[in-house]
């Protein structure tokens, strides 16, 4: 199997180490004299073998660090029985450092332990054998050549891993912030869609129905009455649109004219003016949180809009009741085939009512109940109702 291509920086280190070692050999500068007892191979040529091998190990320092360390260890041991070369020793220390920094985590831990034990052994064993202080220098050399690079690589590796973990945390934080922003934008768009639908749909439905009636019935009195209703709903619709624009301009601050339960009587009167036969039973209720008041008002408003568009002739009943910490809103209208003009519907109103109830932790149900279509919402009045 072909070895991986070495990194360009590793090639530079290998070439620099080899050229530096050749220069030291050329000027005759070794780490030991030929008369040293451990120098078994005298002369400059034996020095070139471990020098060349370690230069080759430098090519693998990043791509195959464990292979480079094992081969480099054999080469540095061979260098001990020659006159030695400083470049060979320096390249070996770099191979040890790279094996800890770039190798697997388990190998990095083992290299630290092994080099530490070798340093201790290199200090105690020679001193125990020769009983001279100079023997301690062997442990110092082993520590500088082996344990020092391993400890340095471990420190650098820890800093690198900590920096990588911090970068990943920063990316996760940015991703979560983007998700929160997207969710906030989506929630705000849904809120604006509900407000726009609830504000305008009632008036536009009345305009569509009465304009259809005015066009289909050739009666001046009927046309005048229809035009009067159309004008009234147009003015009210413009007022609601101005309130929505105020919400958009003021950001999170709600304008002062937020619909409340006290406005249900006026809402029912407007529905009667549009041709619905409506009765209101508001009952008795204590102070209601503002979000619940707004949701109840909008549910009643949308239910009356749907009754105006789809209900058969007959009485529409609106009732509110407070019981066991909950406000129940119910709207019942005649259900069945309808004669006369009908405004189109998209189903967005039911979706909006269900969303309003869900946001407050309540329940919503709408559907036929015998000869009537019934809308029922239960909204909790507890403290801390989500807005």
Tab-separated table of C-alpha atoms in Angstrom:
chain	number	residue	atom	x	y	z
A	1	UNK	CA	0.000	0.000	0.000
A	2	UNK	CA	1.401	3.402	-1.003
A	3	UNK	CA	2.280	5.792	1.808
A	4	UNK	CA	0.321	9.037	1.988
A	5	UNK	CA	1.837	12.098	0.397
A	6	UNK	CA	3.861	14.081	2.954
A	7	UNK	CA	2.952	17.601	3.928
A	8	UNK	CA	5.024	20.357	2.324
A	9	UNK	CA	6.182	21.637	5.725
A	10	UNK	CA	7.364	18.116	6.642
A	11	UNK	CA	9.354	17.935	3.430
A	12	UNK	CA	11.053	21.203	4.320
A	13	UNK	CA	11.935	19.884	7.795
A	14	UNK	CA	13.332	16.639	6.341
A	15	UNK	CA	15.437	18.418	3.720
A	16	UNK	CA	16.688	20.993	6.232
A	17	UNK	CA	17.587	18.326	8.796
A	18	UNK	CA	19.400	16.195	6.205
A	19	UNK	CA	21.390	19.138	4.807
A	20	UNK	CA	22.270	20.345	8.297
A	21	UNK	CA	23.456	16.881	9.298
A	22	UNK	CA	25.571	16.586	6.142
A	23	UNK	CA	27.122	19.954	6.922
A	24	UNK	CA	28.042	18.795	10.440
A	25	UNK	CA	29.554	15.599	9.008
A	26	UNK	CA	31.489	17.632	6.444
A	27	UNK	CA	33.125	19.809	9.067
A	28	UNK	CA	33.784	16.787	11.285
A	29	UNK	CA	31.560	17.867	14.173
A	30	UNK	CA	30.056	14.906	16.035
A	31	UNK	CA	28.499	14.444	19.443
A	32	UNK	CA	31.164	11.965	20.634
A	33	UNK	CA	34.851	11.424	19.847
A	34	UNK	CA	35.990	8.230	18.212
A	35	UNK	CA	37.714	7.245	21.455
A	36	UNK	CA	34.402	7.101	23.372
A	37	UNK	CA	33.735	3.529	24.620
A	38	UNK	CA	30.233	3.371	23.115
A	39	UNK	CA	31.448	4.429	19.659
A	40	UNK	CA	31.537	1.079	17.901
A	41	UNK	CA	31.550	2.420	14.328
A	42	UNK	CA	34.126	5.104	13.825
A	43	UNK	CA	34.280	7.586	10.945
A	44	UNK	CA	31.745	9.822	9.157
A	45	UNK	CA	29.996	7.211	7.013
A	46	UNK	CA	28.166	5.247	9.755
A	47	UNK	CA	26.646	8.535	10.954
A	48	UNK	CA	24.866	8.992	7.629
A	49	UNK	CA	22.641	5.912	8.052
A	50	UNK	CA	20.607	7.075	11.100
A	51	UNK	CA	20.686	10.645	9.745
A	52	UNK	CA	19.107	9.564	6.462
A	53	UNK	CA	16.572	7.300	8.166
A	54	UNK	CA	15.394	10.083	10.500
A	55	UNK	CA	15.152	12.498	7.584
A	56	UNK	CA	12.817	9.963	5.981
A	57	UNK	CA	10.864	9.717	9.253
A	58	UNK	CA	10.314	13.462	9.138
A	59	UNK	CA	8.414	12.970	5.898
A	60	UNK	CA	5.932	10.785	7.824
A	61	UNK	CA	5.708	12.901	10.997
A	62	UNK	CA	2.176	14.081	10.180
A	63	UNK	CA	0.739	11.372	7.913
A	64	UNK	CA	2.072	8.271	9.791
A	65	UNK	CA	3.394	9.488	13.160
A	66	UNK	CA	3.520	6.088	14.904
A	67	UNK	CA	5.499	4.504	12.040
A	68	UNK	CA	7.854	7.477	12.038
A	69	UNK	CA	8.405	7.204	15.806
A	70	UNK	CA	9.120	3.456	15.782
A	71	UNK	CA	11.536	3.782	12.872
A	72	UNK	CA	13.122	6.897	14.381
A	73	UNK	CA	13.660	5.133	17.707
A	74	UNK	CA	15.626	2.383	15.965
A	75	UNK	CA	17.637	5.030	14.103
A	76	UNK	CA	18.507	7.009	17.251
A	77	UNK	CA	19.629	3.797	18.944
A	78	UNK	CA	21.894	3.109	15.974
A	79	UNK	CA	23.217	6.666	16.223
A	80	UNK	CA	24.383	5.930	19.790
A	81	UNK	CA	27.038	3.471	18.539
A	82	UNK	CA	28.481	5.992	16.032
A	83	UNK	CA	30.145	9.303	16.609
A	84	UNK	CA	26.647	10.800	16.530
A	85	UNK	CA	25.129	13.819	14.807
A	86	UNK	CA	23.284	16.728	16.395
A	87	UNK	CA	20.866	16.976	13.457
A	88	UNK	CA	19.852	13.332	13.997
A	89	UNK	CA	19.035	14.035	17.651
A	90	UNK	CA	17.047	17.168	16.805
A	91	UNK	CA	15.043	15.343	14.159
A	92	UNK	CA	14.268	12.552	16.642
A	93	UNK	CA	12.933	15.050	19.189
A	94	UNK	CA	10.680	16.476	16.473
A	95	UNK	CA	9.426	12.988	15.586
A	96	UNK	CA	8.539	12.372	19.251
A	97	UNK	CA	6.751	15.731	19.407
A	98	UNK	CA	4.818	15.016	16.181
A	99	UNK	CA	3.831	11.512	17.338
A	100	UNK	CA	2.153	12.988	20.431
A	101	UNK	CA	0.596	15.917	18.579
A	102	UNK	CA	-0.702	14.163	15.454
A	103	UNK	CA	-1.017	10.538	16.561
A	104	UNK	CA	-4.048	8.831	18.140
A	105	UNK	CA	-4.953	9.922	21.647
A	106	UNK	CA	-4.165	6.537	23.186
A	107	UNK	CA	-0.711	6.520	21.578
A	108	UNK	CA	-0.045	10.055	22.762
A	109	UNK	CA	-0.774	9.028	26.374
A	110	UNK	CA	1.429	5.917	26.102
A	111	UNK	CA	4.339	7.901	24.644
A	112	UNK	CA	4.201	10.295	27.585
A	113	UNK	CA	4.297	7.445	30.097
A	114	UNK	CA	7.048	5.557	28.286
A	115	UNK	CA	9.329	8.590	27.866
A	116	UNK	CA	8.723	9.560	31.492
A	117	UNK	CA	9.682	6.106	32.715
A	118	UNK	CA	12.761	6.092	30.479
A	119	UNK	CA	13.826	9.429	31.936
A	120	UNK	CA	13.446	8.133	35.486
A	121	UNK	CA	15.271	4.927	34.614
A	122	UNK	CA	18.017	6.863	32.807
A	123	UNK	CA	18.521	8.899	35.959
A	124	UNK	CA	18.400	6.227	38.659
A	125	UNK	CA	20.028	3.191	37.021
A	126	UNK	CA	23.341	4.815	35.937
A	127	UNK	CA	23.650	6.557	39.302
A	128	UNK	CA	23.018	3.280	41.133
A	129	UNK	CA	25.646	1.510	39.011
A	130	UNK	CA	28.453	4.097	38.947
A	131	UNK	CA	27.701	6.099	42.100
A	132	UNK	CA	28.995	9.336	40.590
A	133	UNK	CA	27.019	12.566	40.191
A	134	UNK	CA	27.896	12.771	36.511
A	135	UNK	CA	25.725	9.708	35.913
A	136	UNK	CA	22.659	11.845	36.575
A	137	UNK	CA	23.376	13.704	33.331
A	138	UNK	CA	22.268	10.616	31.398
A	139	UNK	CA	18.751	11.050	32.776
A	140	UNK	CA	18.856	14.743	31.906
A	141	UNK	CA	19.795	13.943	28.308
A	142	UNK	CA	17.058	11.311	28.038
A	143	UNK	CA	14.541	13.784	29.463
A	144	UNK	CA	15.570	16.518	27.028
A	145	UNK	CA	15.595	14.214	23.989
A	146	UNK	CA	12.505	12.090	24.765
A	147	UNK	CA	10.245	13.333	27.580
A	148	UNK	CA	10.601	17.059	26.864
A	149	UNK	CA	9.290	16.835	23.260
A	150	UNK	CA	6.518	14.441	24.368
A	151	UNK	CA	5.352	16.800	27.127
A	152	UNK	CA	5.480	19.766	24.766
A	153	UNK	CA	3.425	17.904	22.171
A	154	UNK	CA	0.863	16.960	24.820
A	155	UNK	CA	0.488	20.592	25.941
A	156	UNK	CA	0.103	21.823	22.365
A	157	UNK	CA	-2.389	19.044	21.644
A	158	UNK	CA	-4.511	20.001	24.660
A	159	UNK	CA	-4.557	23.641	23.573
A	160	UNK	CA	-5.461	22.631	20.026
A	161	UNK	CA	-8.288	20.379	21.208
A	162	UNK	CA	-9.576	23.097	23.526
A	163	UNK	CA	-9.547	25.603	20.680
A	164	UNK	CA	-11.396	23.129	18.426
A	165	UNK	CA	-13.990	22.483	21.140
A	166	UNK	CA	-14.466	26.231	21.596
A	167	UNK	CA	-14.904	26.649	17.846
A	168	UNK	CA	-17.500	23.885	17.747
A	169	UNK	CA	-19.352	25.439	20.685
A	170	UNK	CA	-19.311	28.787	18.923
A	171	UNK	CA	-20.697	27.196	15.755
A	172	UNK	CA	-23.406	25.411	17.751
A	173	UNK	CA	-24.282	28.647	19.542
A	174	UNK	CA	-24.504	30.476	16.228
A	175	UNK	CA	-26.648	27.673	14.796
A	176	UNK	CA	-28.986	27.743	17.798
A	177	UNK	CA	-29.198	31.526	17.576
A	178	UNK	CA	-30.094	31.270	13.889
A	179	UNK	CA	-32.724	28.636	14.662
A	180	UNK	CA	-34.165	30.845	17.416
A	181	UNK	CA	-34.211	33.801	15.049
A	182	UNK	CA	-35.940	31.742	12.350
A	183	UNK	CA	-38.508	30.457	14.823
A	184	UNK	CA	-39.104	33.964	16.131
A	185	UNK	CA	-39.589	35.303	12.602
A	186	UNK	CA	-41.947	32.425	11.771
A	187	UNK	CA	-43.940	32.962	14.955
A	188	UNK	CA	-44.163	36.701	14.315
A	189	UNK	CA	-45.282	36.138	10.727
A	190	UNK	CA	-47.951	33.716	11.952
A	191	UNK	CA	-49.102	36.268	14.526
A	192	UNK	CA	-49.302	38.996	11.888
A	193	UNK	CA	-51.194	36.635	9.571
A	194	UNK	CA	-53.748	35.893	12.297
A	195	UNK	CA	-54.169	39.574	13.126
A	196	UNK	CA	-54.530	40.561	9.480
A	197	UNK	CA	-57.053	37.827	8.793
A	198	UNK	CA	-59.126	38.520	11.894
A	199	UNK	CA	-59.063	42.289	11.401
A	200	UNK	CA	-60.032	42.426	7.745
A	201	UNK	CA	-61.880	39.205	6.902
A	202	UNK	CA	-65.067	40.174	8.743
A	203	UNK	CA	-65.393	43.510	6.967
A	204	UNK	CA	-64.408	42.220	3.533
A	205	UNK	CA	-66.835	39.315	3.829
A	206	UNK	CA	-69.667	41.709	4.623
A	207	UNK	CA	-68.647	43.928	1.710
A	208	UNK	CA	-68.540	40.931	-0.674
A	209	UNK	CA	-71.948	39.610	0.418
A	210	UNK	CA	-73.755	42.974	0.343
A	211	UNK	CA	-72.193	44.010	-2.943
A	212	UNK	CA	-73.346	40.696	-4.449
A	213	UNK	CA	-76.840	41.326	-3.096
A	214	UNK	CA	-76.884	44.875	-4.480
A	215	UNK	CA	-75.868	43.616	-7.911
A	216	UNK	CA	-78.366	40.736	-7.964
A	217	UNK	CA	-81.447	42.599	-6.621
A	218	UNK	CA	-82.778	45.429	-8.750
A	219	UNK	CA	-84.215	47.481	-5.907
A	220	UNK	CA	-83.012	51.041	-5.105
A	221	UNK	CA	-83.819	50.713	-1.417
A	222	UNK	CA	-81.950	47.417	-1.126
A	223	UNK	CA	-78.994	48.811	-3.060
A	224	UNK	CA	-78.879	51.914	-0.841
A	225	UNK	CA	-78.963	49.767	2.307
A	226	UNK	CA	-76.250	47.503	0.924
A	227	UNK	CA	-74.057	50.458	-0.009
A	228	UNK	CA	-74.516	51.853	3.501
A	229	UNK	CA	-73.329	48.570	5.009
A	230	UNK	CA	-70.429	48.412	2.532
A	231	UNK	CA	-69.322	51.923	3.461
A	232	UNK	CA	-69.513	51.193	7.185
A	233	UNK	CA	-67.466	48.022	6.847
A	234	UNK	CA	-64.953	49.798	4.610
A	235	UNK	CA	-64.394	52.492	7.249
A	236	UNK	CA	-64.098	49.920	10.031
A	237	UNK	CA	-61.728	47.833	7.925
A	238	UNK	CA	-59.500	50.851	7.302
A	239	UNK	CA	-59.423	51.569	11.024
A	240	UNK	CA	-58.360	47.980	11.725
A	241	UNK	CA	-55.691	48.215	9.043
A	242	UNK	CA	-54.324	51.382	10.653
A	243	UNK	CA	-54.126	49.508	13.971
A	244	UNK	CA	-52.218	46.670	12.316
A	245	UNK	CA	-49.809	49.159	10.746
A	246	UNK	CA	-49.334	50.614	14.227
A	247	UNK	CA	-48.424	47.166	15.539
A	248	UNK	CA	-45.839	46.713	12.770
A	249	UNK	CA	-44.306	50.152	13.321
A	250	UNK	CA	-44.201	49.964	17.113
A	251	UNK	CA	-42.606	46.511	17.166
A	252	UNK	CA	-43.520	44.528	20.264
A	253	UNK	CA	-45.571	47.351	21.815
A	254	UNK	CA	-49.262	46.790	21.379
A	255	UNK	CA	-51.321	49.906	20.590
A	256	UNK	CA	-53.675	51.074	23.305
A	257	UNK	CA	-56.817	50.114	21.355
A	258	UNK	CA	-56.440	46.361	21.795
A	259	UNK	CA	-59.809	44.550	21.546
A	260	UNK	CA	-61.206	43.359	24.894
A	261	UNK	CA	-64.271	41.447	26.061
A	262	UNK	CA	-66.024	44.760	26.681
A	263	UNK	CA	-65.990	45.270	22.916
A	264	UNK	CA	-68.011	42.127	22.205
A	265	UNK	CA	-71.301	44.060	22.401
A	266	UNK	CA	-70.140	46.424	19.664
A	267	UNK	CA	-68.880	43.460	17.649
A	268	UNK	CA	-72.272	41.766	17.893
A	269	UNK	CA	-74.031	45.013	16.937
A	270	UNK	CA	-71.845	45.190	13.841
A	271	UNK	CA	-72.759	41.600	12.967
A	272	UNK	CA	-76.445	42.468	13.320
A	273	UNK	CA	-75.944	45.435	11.013
A	274	UNK	CA	-74.460	43.010	8.472
A	275	UNK	CA	-77.645	40.926	8.591
A	276	UNK	CA	-76.957	38.282	11.250
A	277	UNK	CA	-79.446	37.466	13.994
A	278	UNK	CA	-77.064	37.300	16.946
A	279	UNK	CA	-77.563	36.924	20.685
A	280	UNK	CA	-74.768	37.491	23.207
A	281	UNK	CA	-74.525	35.912	26.641
A	282	UNK	CA	-71.293	37.281	28.119
A	283	UNK	CA	-72.115	36.014	31.617
A	284	UNK	CA	-70.064	37.130	34.616
A	285	UNK	CA	-66.313	36.901	34.640
A	286	UNK	CA	-63.567	38.318	36.799
A	287	UNK	CA	-60.486	40.096	35.536
A	288	UNK	CA	-59.191	38.256	32.474
A	289	UNK	CA	-55.542	38.396	31.343
A	290	UNK	CA	-55.032	40.583	28.276
A	291	UNK	CA	-53.856	37.705	26.001
A	292	UNK	CA	-56.967	35.691	26.882
A	293	UNK	CA	-59.217	38.707	26.237
A	294	UNK	CA	-57.671	39.266	22.814
A	295	UNK	CA	-57.894	35.562	21.887
A	296	UNK	CA	-61.545	35.312	22.999
A	297	UNK	CA	-62.470	38.474	21.086
A	298	UNK	CA	-60.759	37.244	17.909
A	299	UNK	CA	-62.374	33.796	18.150
A	300	UNK	CA	-65.827	35.367	18.461
A	301	UNK	CA	-65.034	37.778	15.623
A	302	UNK	CA	-63.877	35.019	13.286
A	303	UNK	CA	-66.841	32.805	14.221
A	304	UNK	CA	-69.252	35.615	13.334
A	305	UNK	CA	-67.376	36.139	10.068
A	306	UNK	CA	-67.763	32.463	9.205
A	307	UNK	CA	-71.452	32.619	10.143
A	308	UNK	CA	-71.901	35.624	7.865
A	309	UNK	CA	-70.248	33.763	4.987
A	310	UNK	CA	-71.605	30.251	5.437
A	311	UNK	CA	-74.453	30.004	7.985
A	312	UNK	CA	-78.074	29.368	7.040
A	313	UNK	CA	-80.775	31.844	8.087
A	314	UNK	CA	-81.367	31.576	11.790
A	315	UNK	CA	-80.093	32.702	15.144
A	316	UNK	CA	-76.406	32.782	15.987
A	317	UNK	CA	-75.624	32.374	19.702
A	318	UNK	CA	-72.479	33.666	21.355
A	319	UNK	CA	-71.763	32.708	24.960
A	320	UNK	CA	-68.883	33.154	27.373
A	321	UNK	CA	-68.579	31.382	30.722
A	322	UNK	CA	-65.877	31.263	33.379
A	323	UNK	CA	-65.505	28.059	35.362
A	324	UNK	CA	-62.667	26.383	37.282
A	325	UNK	CA	-60.074	28.913	36.150
A	326	UNK	CA	-60.995	28.642	32.467
A	327	UNK	CA	-62.894	30.877	30.068
A	328	UNK	CA	-65.116	28.968	27.645
A	329	UNK	CA	-66.115	30.677	24.390
A	330	UNK	CA	-68.890	29.064	22.336
A	331	UNK	CA	-70.479	30.271	19.081
A	332	UNK	CA	-73.342	28.284	17.507
A	333	UNK	CA	-74.809	29.048	14.079
A	334	UNK	CA	-77.348	27.265	11.777
A	335	UNK	CA	-75.680	24.625	9.635
A	336	UNK	CA	-76.757	23.353	6.237
A	337	UNK	CA	-77.148	24.373	2.603
A	338	UNK	CA	-77.485	28.110	2.176
A	339	UNK	CA	-79.466	30.074	-0.381
A	340	UNK	CA	-78.253	33.436	-1.579
A	341	UNK	CA	-74.782	34.944	-1.936
A	342	UNK	CA	-71.883	33.228	-0.184
A	343	UNK	CA	-68.353	34.561	0.353
A	344	UNK	CA	-65.454	32.226	-0.406
A	345	UNK	CA	-63.456	30.743	2.474
A	346	UNK	CA	-59.903	29.433	2.713
A	347	UNK	CA	-59.973	27.693	6.100
A	348	UNK	CA	-57.341	30.095	7.491
A	349	UNK	CA	-59.808	31.335	10.089
A	350	UNK	CA	-60.162	27.930	11.761
A	351	UNK	CA	-56.392	27.498	11.706
A	352	UNK	CA	-55.912	30.901	13.322
A	353	UNK	CA	-58.468	30.195	16.074
A	354	UNK	CA	-56.873	26.851	16.842
A	355	UNK	CA	-53.422	28.489	17.006
A	356	UNK	CA	-54.671	31.196	19.376
A	357	UNK	CA	-56.072	28.597	21.770
A	358	UNK	CA	-52.942	26.432	21.562
A	359	UNK	CA	-50.629	29.372	22.299
A	360	UNK	CA	-52.496	29.954	25.555
A	361	UNK	CA	-52.455	26.281	26.499
A	362	UNK	CA	-56.185	25.871	25.806
A	363	UNK	CA	-58.314	23.670	23.573
A	364	UNK	CA	-60.322	24.362	20.441
A	365	UNK	CA	-62.952	22.414	18.582
A	366	UNK	CA	-65.184	23.304	15.637
A	367	UNK	CA	-67.634	21.216	13.671
A	368	UNK	CA	-71.273	20.313	13.065
A	369	UNK	CA	-73.420	19.581	16.086
A	370	UNK	CA	-76.804	18.455	14.805
A	371	UNK	CA	-78.407	21.335	12.863
A	372	UNK	CA	-75.775	23.796	14.122
A	373	UNK	CA	-72.130	24.522	13.515
A	374	UNK	CA	-70.460	24.965	16.891
A	375	UNK	CA	-67.152	26.620	17.709
A	376	UNK	CA	-65.881	26.006	21.235
A	377	UNK	CA	-62.629	27.225	22.784
A	378	UNK	CA	-61.428	26.780	26.356
A	379	UNK	CA	-58.782	29.262	27.475
A	380	UNK	CA	-56.997	28.953	30.864
A	381	UNK	CA	-56.986	32.045	33.102
A	382	UNK	CA	-54.007	31.013	35.225
A	383	UNK	CA	-51.101	33.353	35.844
A	384	UNK	CA	-48.203	33.202	33.426
A	385	UNK	CA	-50.310	32.594	30.358
A	386	UNK	CA	-47.959	32.671	27.375
A	387	UNK	CA	-48.436	35.537	25.008
